[in-house]
Amino acid sequence: SYANEYFQYQLWNTDEGRSVGLGYLRQRGISDEMIRKFGLGYNPEGWGAFTKTAQEKGYKKEFLVKTGLTIENEKGLFDRFRARVMFPVLDLAGKVIAFGGRTMTADKKISKYLNSPETKIFDKSRNLYGLNFARTARQDNIILCEGYMDVIALHQAGFDNAVASLGTSFTSG
């Protein structure tokens, strides 16, 4: 997806992305190989950097708002995932269907993790983070983790059958 390419570019090719995003991931012990495998990225601190760039590339405001990447209010348009390390959520076919973002600011008033809102293609109760990899792990079971970083750390340790739920509660699905 364009958004995922944008976030990955920011992580690897900008000063802010390298120092803040890549610095955080490496500090947490995540290898470059895993960063690439999971397609991790970074969205800069500016209020609407992604939204502005996406519109310049021809993406319509309505589409950006509907996907949940952009929020519109009386003050205008701004990025939902400002100053966050980005975790793309993939479906079984490996297509990006949503994002999770971990804040890189010290502001205690905002959520540490923020997820895409549910859309026509993203139902968090019907998806698991990392399932696209775990389904090809040739294991008879899966390891259910709490979150994105746990899944990535276990994959890095050789447990390719690790997945995480995409919400705070379990459903029958």
Tab-separated table of N, CA and C in Angstrom:
chain	number	residue	atom	x	y	z
A	1	SER	N	0.830	-1.186	0.000
A	1	SER	CA	0.000	0.000	0.000
A	1	SER	C	0.876	1.252	0.000
A	2	TYR	N	0.327	2.326	-0.507
A	2	TYR	CA	1.089	3.579	-0.533
A	2	TYR	C	1.484	3.988	0.873
A	3	ALA	N	0.550	3.881	1.815
A	3	ALA	CA	0.835	4.301	3.189
A	3	ALA	C	1.997	3.508	3.764
A	4	ASN	N	1.990	2.196	3.572
A	4	ASN	CA	3.065	1.373	4.119
A	4	ASN	C	4.416	1.721	3.492
A	5	GLU	N	4.426	1.968	2.196
A	5	GLU	CA	5.677	2.380	1.532
A	5	GLU	C	6.155	3.719	2.092
A	6	TYR	N	5.227	4.633	2.315
A	6	TYR	CA	5.568	5.941	2.866
A	6	TYR	C	6.185	5.783	4.262
A	7	PHE	N	5.539	4.987	5.119
A	7	PHE	CA	6.034	4.806	6.487
A	7	PHE	C	7.408	4.125	6.500
A	8	GLN	N	7.602	3.141	5.637
A	8	GLN	CA	8.903	2.469	5.579
A	8	GLN	C	9.986	3.432	5.080
A	9	TYR	N	9.642	4.227	4.083
A	9	TYR	CA	10.603	5.215	3.578
A	9	TYR	C	11.007	6.176	4.700
A	10	GLN	N	10.029	6.646	5.456
A	10	GLN	CA	10.315	7.579	6.549
A	10	GLN	C	11.254	6.948	7.578
A	11	LEU	N	11.039	5.685	7.883
A	11	LEU	CA	11.862	4.992	8.882
A	11	LEU	C	13.322	4.885	8.449
A	12	TRP	N	13.539	4.490	7.218
A	12	TRP	CA	14.893	4.188	6.742
A	12	TRP	C	15.617	5.386	6.139
A	13	ASN	N	14.883	6.385	5.641
A	13	ASN	CA	15.528	7.412	4.808
A	13	ASN	C	15.405	8.843	5.300
A	14	THR	N	14.853	9.056	6.490
A	14	THR	CA	14.788	10.422	7.007
A	14	THR	C	15.517	10.481	8.346
A	15	ASP	N	16.022	11.654	8.673
A	15	ASP	CA	16.739	11.810	9.941
A	15	ASP	C	15.833	11.473	11.121
A	16	GLU	N	14.605	11.999	11.115
A	16	GLU	CA	13.680	11.739	12.222
A	16	GLU	C	13.346	10.255	12.308
A	17	GLY	N	13.071	9.643	11.177
A	17	GLY	CA	12.729	8.219	11.159
A	17	GLY	C	13.856	7.350	11.675
A	18	ARG	N	15.072	7.638	11.211
A	18	ARG	CA	16.227	6.839	11.653
A	18	ARG	C	16.520	7.040	13.137
A	19	SER	N	16.517	8.311	13.585
A	19	SER	CA	16.887	8.552	14.985
A	19	SER	C	15.781	8.128	15.943
A	20	VAL	N	14.538	8.445	15.646
A	20	VAL	CA	13.439	8.161	16.570
A	20	VAL	C	12.901	6.739	16.369
A	21	GLY	N	12.435	6.428	15.170
A	21	GLY	CA	11.800	5.133	14.915
A	21	GLY	C	12.769	3.970	14.912
A	22	LEU	N	13.775	4.051	14.056
A	22	LEU	CA	14.752	2.968	13.953
A	22	LEU	C	15.545	2.847	15.253
A	23	GLY	N	15.841	3.990	15.860
A	23	GLY	CA	16.542	3.980	17.146
A	23	GLY	C	15.759	3.212	18.199
A	24	TYR	N	14.448	3.446	18.270
A	24	TYR	CA	13.591	2.744	19.233
A	24	TYR	C	13.596	1.239	18.969
A	25	LEU	N	13.375	0.845	17.716
A	25	LEU	CA	13.284	-0.582	17.388
A	25	LEU	C	14.588	-1.306	17.682
A	26	ARG	N	15.711	-0.692	17.333
A	26	ARG	CA	17.009	-1.314	17.611
A	26	ARG	C	17.278	-1.367	19.109
A	27	GLN	N	16.887	-0.329	19.829
A	27	GLN	CA	17.037	-0.302	21.290
A	27	GLN	C	16.251	-1.451	21.930
A	28	ARG	N	15.123	-1.786	21.339
A	28	ARG	CA	14.304	-2.900	21.835
A	28	ARG	C	14.846	-4.257	21.372
A	29	GLY	N	15.947	-4.253	20.608
A	29	GLY	CA	16.589	-5.498	20.205
A	29	GLY	C	16.041	-6.127	18.945
A	30	ILE	N	15.268	-5.369	18.178
A	30	ILE	CA	14.691	-5.902	16.940
A	30	ILE	C	15.702	-5.731	15.812
A	31	SER	N	15.986	-6.823	15.111
A	31	SER	CA	16.979	-6.803	14.029
A	31	SER	C	16.418	-6.119	12.786
A	32	ASP	N	17.319	-5.619	11.950
A	32	ASP	CA	16.898	-5.012	10.680
A	32	ASP	C	16.135	-6.024	9.836
A	33	GLU	N	16.535	-7.293	9.910
A	33	GLU	CA	15.845	-8.344	9.152
A	33	GLU	C	14.373	-8.440	9.574
A	34	MET	N	14.111	-8.384	10.860
A	34	MET	CA	12.726	-8.453	11.347
A	34	MET	C	11.964	-7.169	11.032
A	35	ILE	N	12.648	-6.030	11.110
A	35	ILE	CA	12.014	-4.758	10.763
A	35	ILE	C	11.521	-4.817	9.324
A	36	ARG	N	12.350	-5.387	8.450
A	36	ARG	CA	11.964	-5.508	7.036
A	36	ARG	C	10.895	-6.581	6.842
A	37	LYS	N	11.055	-7.725	7.514
A	37	LYS	CA	10.085	-8.826	7.379
A	37	LYS	C	8.674	-8.352	7.724
A	38	PHE	N	8.543	-7.600	8.808
A	38	PHE	CA	7.226	-7.150	9.263
A	38	PHE	C	6.824	-5.807	8.648
A	39	GLY	N	7.691	-5.225	7.806
A	39	GLY	CA	7.355	-3.991	7.098
A	39	GLY	C	7.162	-2.798	8.006
A	40	LEU	N	7.914	-2.741	9.109
A	40	LEU	CA	7.729	-1.665	10.071
A	40	LEU	C	8.125	-0.322	9.479
A	41	GLY	N	7.512	0.727	9.971
A	41	GLY	CA	7.776	2.059	9.440
A	41	GLY	C	7.669	3.116	10.524
A	42	TYR	N	7.616	4.355	10.076
A	42	TYR	CA	7.540	5.488	10.997
A	42	TYR	C	6.739	6.602	10.339
A	43	ASN	N	5.850	7.230	11.117
A	43	ASN	CA	5.140	8.414	10.633
A	43	ASN	C	5.647	9.613	11.421
A	44	PRO	N	6.100	10.657	10.728
A	44	PRO	CA	6.731	11.796	11.406
A	44	PRO	C	5.797	12.566	12.341
A	45	GLU	N	6.413	13.459	13.103
A	45	GLU	CA	5.707	14.196	14.139
A	45	GLU	C	4.782	15.281	13.602
A	46	GLY	N	5.022	15.784	12.399
A	46	GLY	CA	4.172	16.843	11.856
A	46	GLY	C	2.706	16.448	11.853
A	47	TRP	N	1.826	17.428	12.004
A	47	TRP	CA	0.397	17.132	12.145
A	47	TRP	C	-0.219	16.452	10.938
A	48	GLY	N	0.276	16.741	9.740
A	48	GLY	CA	-0.370	16.174	8.562
A	48	GLY	C	0.587	15.783	7.462
A	49	ALA	N	1.792	15.371	7.816
A	49	ALA	CA	2.813	15.056	6.801
A	49	ALA	C	2.346	13.957	5.848
A	50	PHE	N	1.843	12.844	6.399
A	50	PHE	CA	1.381	11.758	5.538
A	50	PHE	C	0.187	12.200	4.700
A	51	THR	N	-0.809	12.818	5.327
A	51	THR	CA	-2.029	13.228	4.631
A	51	THR	C	-1.704	14.158	3.469
A	52	LYS	N	-0.851	15.141	3.712
A	52	LYS	CA	-0.476	16.111	2.671
A	52	LYS	C	0.220	15.397	1.507
A	53	THR	N	1.163	14.526	1.811
A	53	THR	CA	1.893	13.808	0.765
A	53	THR	C	0.962	12.884	-0.019
A	54	ALA	N	0.062	12.194	0.684
A	54	ALA	CA	-0.875	11.288	0.012
A	54	ALA	C	-1.800	12.064	-0.927
A	55	GLN	N	-2.269	13.238	-0.481
A	55	GLN	CA	-3.128	14.055	-1.345
A	55	GLN	C	-2.360	14.540	-2.577
A	56	GLU	N	-1.097	14.885	-2.397
A	56	GLU	CA	-0.270	15.311	-3.534
A	56	GLU	C	-0.092	14.172	-4.536
A	57	LYS	N	-0.149	12.922	-4.043
A	57	LYS	CA	-0.026	11.746	-4.911
A	57	LYS	C	-1.363	11.368	-5.536
A	58	GLY	N	-2.428	12.122	-5.214
A	58	GLY	CA	-3.716	11.885	-5.847
A	58	GLY	C	-4.746	11.157	-4.997
A	59	TYR	N	-4.416	10.838	-3.756
A	59	TYR	CA	-5.399	10.182	-2.889
A	59	TYR	C	-6.397	11.205	-2.375
A	60	LYS	N	-7.666	10.878	-2.511
A	60	LYS	CA	-8.737	11.796	-2.124
A	60	LYS	C	-8.933	11.812	-0.605
A	61	LYS	N	-9.324	12.983	-0.113
A	61	LYS	CA	-9.580	13.178	1.315
A	61	LYS	C	-10.548	12.118	1.838
A	62	GLU	N	-11.622	11.857	1.124
A	62	GLU	CA	-12.644	10.912	1.569
A	62	GLU	C	-12.052	9.514	1.771
A	63	PHE	N	-11.176	9.103	0.874
A	63	PHE	CA	-10.529	7.797	0.978
A	63	PHE	C	-9.614	7.749	2.195
A	64	LEU	N	-8.823	8.787	2.397
A	64	LEU	CA	-7.887	8.824	3.521
A	64	LEU	C	-8.631	8.804	4.859
A	65	VAL	N	-9.762	9.507	4.931
A	65	VAL	CA	-10.565	9.525	6.157
A	65	VAL	C	-11.227	8.158	6.363
A	66	LYS	N	-11.759	7.571	5.284
A	66	LYS	CA	-12.444	6.275	5.381
A	66	LYS	C	-11.493	5.157	5.825
A	67	THR	N	-10.234	5.218	5.415
A	67	THR	CA	-9.264	4.195	5.819
A	67	THR	C	-8.815	4.388	7.260
A	68	GLY	N	-9.091	5.560	7.818
A	68	GLY	CA	-8.691	5.829	9.192
A	68	GLY	C	-7.298	6.400	9.330
A	69	LEU	N	-6.596	6.600	8.230
A	69	LEU	CA	-5.240	7.160	8.282
A	69	LEU	C	-5.262	8.656	8.558
A	70	THR	N	-6.354	9.293	8.162
A	70	THR	CA	-6.510	10.738	8.319
A	70	THR	C	-7.764	11.016	9.143
A	71	ILE	N	-7.661	12.015	9.998
A	71	ILE	CA	-8.817	12.443	10.791
A	71	ILE	C	-9.189	13.848	10.342
A	72	GLU	N	-10.498	14.082	10.175
A	72	GLU	CA	-10.982	15.408	9.792
A	72	GLU	C	-11.804	15.976	10.937
A	73	ASN	N	-11.497	17.216	11.308
A	73	ASN	CA	-12.324	17.919	12.290
A	73	ASN	C	-12.453	19.375	11.858
A	74	GLU	N	-12.994	20.222	12.740
A	74	GLU	CA	-13.225	21.623	12.378
A	74	GLU	C	-11.931	22.376	12.053
A	75	LYS	N	-10.794	21.876	12.528
A	75	LYS	CA	-9.508	22.530	12.256
A	75	LYS	C	-8.867	22.061	10.951
A	76	GLY	N	-9.416	21.017	10.355
A	76	GLY	CA	-8.875	20.516	9.098
A	76	GLY	C	-8.538	19.035	9.150
A	77	LEU	N	-7.525	18.653	8.384
A	77	LEU	CA	-7.106	17.258	8.272
A	77	LEU	C	-5.799	17.049	9.015
A	78	PHE	N	-5.695	15.913	9.705
A	78	PHE	CA	-4.411	15.585	10.317
A	78	PHE	C	-4.226	14.076	10.373
A	79	ASP	N	-2.970	13.659	10.536
A	79	ASP	CA	-2.628	12.242	10.572
A	79	ASP	C	-3.084	11.610	11.883
A	80	ARG	N	-3.727	10.454	11.792
A	80	ARG	CA	-4.104	9.707	12.993
A	80	ARG	C	-2.851	9.233	13.733
A	81	PHE	N	-1.826	8.821	12.987
A	81	PHE	CA	-0.644	8.180	13.582
A	81	PHE	C	0.560	9.116	13.629
A	82	ARG	N	0.420	10.274	14.223
A	82	ARG	CA	1.493	11.262	14.292
A	82	ARG	C	2.581	10.808	15.267
A	83	ALA	N	3.853	10.875	14.840
A	83	ALA	CA	5.019	10.540	15.669
A	83	ALA	C	4.919	9.125	16.243
A	84	ARG	N	4.704	8.151	15.358
A	84	ARG	CA	4.555	6.760	15.800
A	84	ARG	C	5.355	5.796	14.931
A	85	VAL	N	5.886	4.754	15.578
A	85	VAL	CA	6.425	3.610	14.851
A	85	VAL	C	5.215	2.841	14.349
A	86	MET	N	5.253	2.466	13.079
A	86	MET	CA	4.083	1.884	12.429
A	86	MET	C	4.239	0.373	12.207
A	87	PHE	N	3.182	-0.358	12.583
A	87	PHE	CA	3.116	-1.805	12.435
A	87	PHE	C	1.988	-2.126	11.462
A	88	PRO	N	2.304	-2.477	10.205
A	88	PRO	CA	1.220	-2.827	9.280
A	88	PRO	C	0.593	-4.166	9.681
A	89	VAL	N	-0.720	-4.235	9.600
A	89	VAL	CA	-1.460	-5.470	9.849
A	89	VAL	C	-1.807	-6.038	8.479
A	90	LEU	N	-1.405	-7.290	8.249
A	90	LEU	CA	-1.601	-7.912	6.940
A	90	LEU	C	-2.661	-8.998	7.011
A	91	ASP	N	-3.371	-9.183	5.902
A	91	ASP	CA	-4.315	-10.292	5.830
A	91	ASP	C	-3.550	-11.556	5.429
A	92	LEU	N	-4.270	-12.657	5.264
A	92	LEU	CA	-3.602	-13.921	4.937
A	92	LEU	C	-2.873	-13.881	3.603
A	93	ALA	N	-3.308	-13.001	2.704
A	93	ALA	CA	-2.654	-12.874	1.402
A	93	ALA	C	-1.456	-11.926	1.450
A	94	GLY	N	-1.196	-11.338	2.619
A	94	GLY	CA	-0.050	-10.440	2.751
A	94	GLY	C	-0.346	-9.002	2.359
A	95	LYS	N	-1.632	-8.641	2.233
A	95	LYS	CA	-2.009	-7.259	1.904
A	95	LYS	C	-2.262	-6.473	3.188
A	96	VAL	N	-1.834	-5.207	3.190
A	96	VAL	CA	-2.043	-4.349	4.357
A	96	VAL	C	-3.528	-4.032	4.492
A	97	ILE	N	-4.084	-4.317	5.685
A	97	ILE	CA	-5.502	-4.027	5.929
A	97	ILE	C	-5.699	-3.013	7.054
A	98	ALA	N	-4.634	-2.731	7.810
A	98	ALA	CA	-4.730	-1.781	8.920
A	98	ALA	C	-3.327	-1.484	9.439
A	99	PHE	N	-3.262	-0.600	10.436
A	99	PHE	CA	-1.996	-0.268	11.073
A	99	PHE	C	-2.171	-0.174	12.577
A	100	GLY	N	-1.090	-0.454	13.265
A	100	GLY	CA	-0.963	-0.122	14.675
A	100	GLY	C	0.195	0.849	14.763
A	101	GLY	N	0.105	1.787	15.673
A	101	GLY	CA	1.185	2.761	15.814
A	101	GLY	C	1.546	2.956	17.271
A	102	ARG	N	2.850	2.905	17.585
A	102	ARG	CA	3.327	3.109	18.950
A	102	ARG	C	3.901	4.506	19.052
A	103	THR	N	3.374	5.301	19.988
A	103	THR	CA	3.824	6.678	20.113
A	103	THR	C	5.299	6.758	20.487
A	104	MET	N	5.948	7.781	19.973
A	104	MET	CA	7.339	8.039	20.297
A	104	MET	C	7.472	9.325	21.104
A	105	THR	N	6.331	9.858	21.568
A	105	THR	CA	6.379	11.061	22.396
A	105	THR	C	6.207	10.671	23.860
A	106	ALA	N	6.567	11.564	24.745
A	106	ALA	CA	6.447	11.305	26.186
A	106	ALA	C	5.114	11.775	26.746
A	107	ASP	N	4.209	12.220	25.883
A	107	ASP	CA	2.908	12.752	26.306
A	107	ASP	C	2.056	11.647	26.934
A	108	LYS	N	1.804	11.751	28.217
A	108	LYS	CA	1.042	10.724	28.942
A	108	LYS	C	-0.458	10.805	28.653
A	109	LYS	N	-0.902	11.866	27.979
A	109	LYS	CA	-2.329	12.030	27.701
A	109	LYS	C	-2.780	11.249	26.467
A	110	ILE	N	-1.821	10.753	25.697
A	110	ILE	CA	-2.205	10.001	24.496
A	110	ILE	C	-1.890	8.520	24.684
A	111	SER	N	-2.618	7.687	23.962
A	111	SER	CA	-2.441	6.238	24.070
A	111	SER	C	-1.068	5.818	23.573
A	112	LYS	N	-0.462	4.873	24.291
A	112	LYS	CA	0.834	4.356	23.862
A	112	LYS	C	0.689	3.686	22.490
A	113	TYR	N	-0.337	2.841	22.353
A	113	TYR	CA	-0.613	2.187	21.071
A	113	TYR	C	-1.950	2.672	20.538
A	114	LEU	N	-1.997	2.878	19.245
A	114	LEU	CA	-3.208	3.308	18.565
A	114	LEU	C	-3.388	2.408	17.353
A	115	ASN	N	-4.599	1.936	17.120
A	115	ASN	CA	-4.874	1.057	15.987
A	115	ASN	C	-5.822	1.714	14.999
A	116	SER	N	-5.769	1.239	13.765
A	116	SER	CA	-6.717	1.693	12.757
A	116	SER	C	-8.133	1.397	13.240
A	117	PRO	N	-9.075	2.260	12.884
A	117	PRO	CA	-10.475	1.935	13.190
A	117	PRO	C	-10.927	0.786	12.295
A	118	GLU	N	-11.990	0.115	12.695
A	118	GLU	CA	-12.506	-0.966	11.862
A	118	GLU	C	-13.086	-0.387	10.578
A	119	THR	N	-12.859	-1.107	9.479
A	119	THR	CA	-13.339	-0.701	8.163
A	119	THR	C	-13.963	-1.917	7.481
A	120	LYS	N	-14.368	-1.749	6.236
A	120	LYS	CA	-14.919	-2.882	5.482
A	120	LYS	C	-13.904	-4.009	5.354
A	121	ILE	N	-12.613	-3.662	5.269
A	121	ILE	CA	-11.599	-4.708	5.102
A	121	ILE	C	-10.886	-5.083	6.395
A	122	PHE	N	-11.095	-4.321	7.457
A	122	PHE	CA	-10.421	-4.621	8.717
A	122	PHE	C	-11.420	-4.810	9.856
A	123	ASP	N	-11.576	-6.072	10.253
A	123	ASP	CA	-12.398	-6.430	11.411
A	123	ASP	C	-11.428	-7.062	12.400
A	124	LYS	N	-11.077	-6.315	13.459
A	124	LYS	CA	-10.014	-6.781	14.347
A	124	LYS	C	-10.360	-8.084	15.057
A	125	SER	N	-11.641	-8.401	15.192
A	125	SER	CA	-12.019	-9.655	15.846
A	125	SER	C	-11.849	-10.854	14.913
A	126	ARG	N	-11.597	-10.611	13.638
A	126	ARG	CA	-11.438	-11.701	12.670
A	126	ARG	C	-10.021	-11.811	12.126
A	127	ASN	N	-9.080	-11.074	12.720
A	127	ASN	CA	-7.698	-11.095	12.261
A	127	ASN	C	-6.755	-11.238	13.449
A	128	LEU	N	-5.559	-11.749	13.165
A	128	LEU	CA	-4.496	-11.846	14.161
A	128	LEU	C	-3.230	-11.250	13.566
A	129	TYR	N	-2.495	-10.486	14.351
A	129	TYR	CA	-1.231	-9.925	13.875
A	129	TYR	C	-0.219	-11.061	13.714
A	130	GLY	N	0.376	-11.144	12.529
A	130	GLY	CA	1.381	-12.169	12.245
A	130	GLY	C	0.821	-13.459	11.691
A	131	LEU	N	-0.504	-13.553	11.543
A	131	LEU	CA	-1.101	-14.795	11.042
A	131	LEU	C	-0.632	-15.118	9.624
A	132	ASN	N	-0.360	-14.086	8.828
A	132	ASN	CA	0.129	-14.312	7.471
A	132	ASN	C	1.438	-15.097	7.478
A	133	PHE	N	2.270	-14.919	8.509
A	133	PHE	CA	3.516	-15.689	8.635
A	133	PHE	C	3.276	-17.022	9.344
A	134	ALA	N	2.482	-17.007	10.406
A	134	ALA	CA	2.260	-18.210	11.216
A	134	ALA	C	1.592	-19.325	10.420
A	135	ARG	N	0.747	-18.975	9.476
A	135	ARG	CA	0.033	-20.017	8.730
A	135	ARG	C	0.967	-20.835	7.847
A	136	THR	N	2.145	-20.304	7.529
A	136	THR	CA	3.113	-21.055	6.718
A	136	THR	C	4.234	-21.640	7.569
A	137	ALA	N	4.094	-21.577	8.897
A	137	ALA	CA	5.152	-22.032	9.808
A	137	ALA	C	5.211	-23.554	9.937
A	138	ARG	N	4.226	-24.241	9.391
A	138	ARG	CA	4.164	-25.700	9.439
A	138	ARG	C	4.229	-26.231	10.876
A	139	GLN	N	3.450	-25.580	11.742
A	139	GLN	CA	3.328	-25.995	13.141
A	139	GLN	C	1.881	-26.429	13.380
A	140	ASP	N	1.701	-27.300	14.356
A	140	ASP	CA	0.351	-27.748	14.703
A	140	ASP	C	-0.343	-26.797	15.670
A	141	ASN	N	0.355	-25.745	16.092
A	141	ASN	CA	-0.219	-24.817	17.059
A	141	ASN	C	0.292	-23.404	16.786
A	142	ILE	N	-0.263	-22.460	17.534
A	142	ILE	CA	0.216	-21.088	17.462
A	142	ILE	C	0.532	-20.616	18.882
A	143	ILE	N	1.375	-19.617	18.967
A	143	ILE	CA	1.683	-18.982	20.241
A	143	ILE	C	0.968	-17.642	20.228
A	144	LEU	N	0.019	-17.467	21.124
A	144	LEU	CA	-0.761	-16.234	21.182
A	144	LEU	C	-0.088	-15.257	22.135
A	145	CYS	N	0.296	-14.097	21.611
A	145	CYS	CA	1.016	-13.083	22.380
A	145	CYS	C	0.120	-11.885	22.652
A	146	GLU	N	0.654	-10.984	23.477
A	146	GLU	CA	-0.114	-9.786	23.815
A	146	GLU	C	-0.094	-8.746	22.702
A	147	GLY	N	1.055	-8.540	22.059
A	147	GLY	CA	1.110	-7.449	21.103
A	147	GLY	C	2.158	-7.612	20.018
A	148	TYR	N	2.268	-6.553	19.220
A	148	TYR	CA	3.147	-6.540	18.054
A	148	TYR	C	4.594	-6.898	18.397
A	149	MET	N	5.155	-6.214	19.383
A	149	MET	CA	6.564	-6.413	19.721
A	149	MET	C	6.836	-7.837	20.193
A	150	ASP	N	5.884	-8.440	20.913
A	150	ASP	CA	6.048	-9.821	21.364
A	150	ASP	C	6.134	-10.766	20.172
A	151	VAL	N	5.240	-10.579	19.206
A	151	VAL	CA	5.233	-11.424	18.007
A	151	VAL	C	6.566	-11.301	17.277
A	152	ILE	N	7.026	-10.081	17.073
A	152	ILE	CA	8.272	-9.853	16.332
A	152	ILE	C	9.459	-10.475	17.074
A	153	ALA	N	9.514	-10.299	18.397
A	153	ALA	CA	10.608	-10.872	19.194
A	153	ALA	C	10.600	-12.397	19.103
A	154	LEU	N	9.427	-13.014	19.157
A	154	LEU	CA	9.367	-14.472	19.056
A	154	LEU	C	9.765	-14.950	17.656
A	155	HIS	N	9.346	-14.251	16.632
A	155	HIS	CA	9.767	-14.616	15.269
A	155	HIS	C	11.283	-14.505	15.155
A	156	GLN	N	11.835	-13.461	15.747
A	156	GLN	CA	13.287	-13.269	15.710
A	156	GLN	C	14.003	-14.431	16.416
A	157	ALA	N	13.355	-15.004	17.421
A	157	ALA	CA	13.928	-16.131	18.162
A	157	ALA	C	13.622	-17.479	17.502
A	158	GLY	N	12.959	-17.453	16.341
A	158	GLY	CA	12.706	-18.683	15.596
A	158	GLY	C	11.316	-19.275	15.755
A	159	PHE	N	10.435	-18.593	16.490
A	159	PHE	CA	9.072	-19.088	16.678
A	159	PHE	C	8.150	-18.406	15.674
A	160	ASP	N	8.122	-18.948	14.454
A	160	ASP	CA	7.355	-18.340	13.369
A	160	ASP	C	5.853	-18.553	13.503
A	161	ASN	N	5.428	-19.260	14.543
A	161	ASN	CA	3.999	-19.509	14.747
A	161	ASN	C	3.398	-18.563	15.785
A	162	ALA	N	4.091	-17.458	16.098
A	162	ALA	CA	3.580	-16.478	17.062
A	162	ALA	C	2.630	-15.498	16.387
A	163	VAL	N	1.534	-15.197	17.071
A	163	VAL	CA	0.536	-14.228	16.604
A	163	VAL	C	0.063	-13.406	17.808
A	164	ALA	N	-0.650	-12.316	17.546
A	164	ALA	CA	-1.227	-11.507	18.624
A	164	ALA	C	-2.638	-11.081	18.239
A	165	SER	N	-3.480	-10.936	19.259
A	165	SER	CA	-4.823	-10.420	19.004
A	165	SER	C	-4.708	-8.930	18.692
A	166	LEU	N	-5.725	-8.400	18.059
A	166	LEU	CA	-5.709	-7.007	17.614
A	166	LEU	C	-6.670	-6.138	18.422
A	167	GLY	N	-6.900	-6.533	19.631
A	167	GLY	CA	-7.775	-5.767	20.493
A	167	GLY	C	-7.521	-6.154	21.927
A	168	THR	N	-8.329	-5.624	22.800
A	168	THR	CA	-8.132	-5.892	24.221
A	168	THR	C	-9.003	-7.018	24.738
A	169	SER	N	-9.868	-7.561	23.882
A	169	SER	CA	-10.729	-8.657	24.334
A	169	SER	C	-10.775	-9.754	23.283
A	170	PHE	N	-11.094	-10.957	23.746
A	170	PHE	CA	-11.244	-12.091	22.840
A	170	PHE	C	-12.696	-12.232	22.441
A	171	THR	N	-12.896	-12.683	21.211
A	171	THR	CA	-14.247	-12.959	20.739
A	171	THR	C	-14.298	-14.432	20.366
A	172	SER	N	-15.473	-14.946	20.126
A	172	SER	CA	-15.573	-16.362	19.714
A	172	SER	C	-14.869	-16.563	18.377
A	173	GLY	N	-14.845	-15.509	17.542
A	173	GLY	CA	-14.162	-15.592	16.248
A	173	GLY	C	-12.670	-15.758	16.419
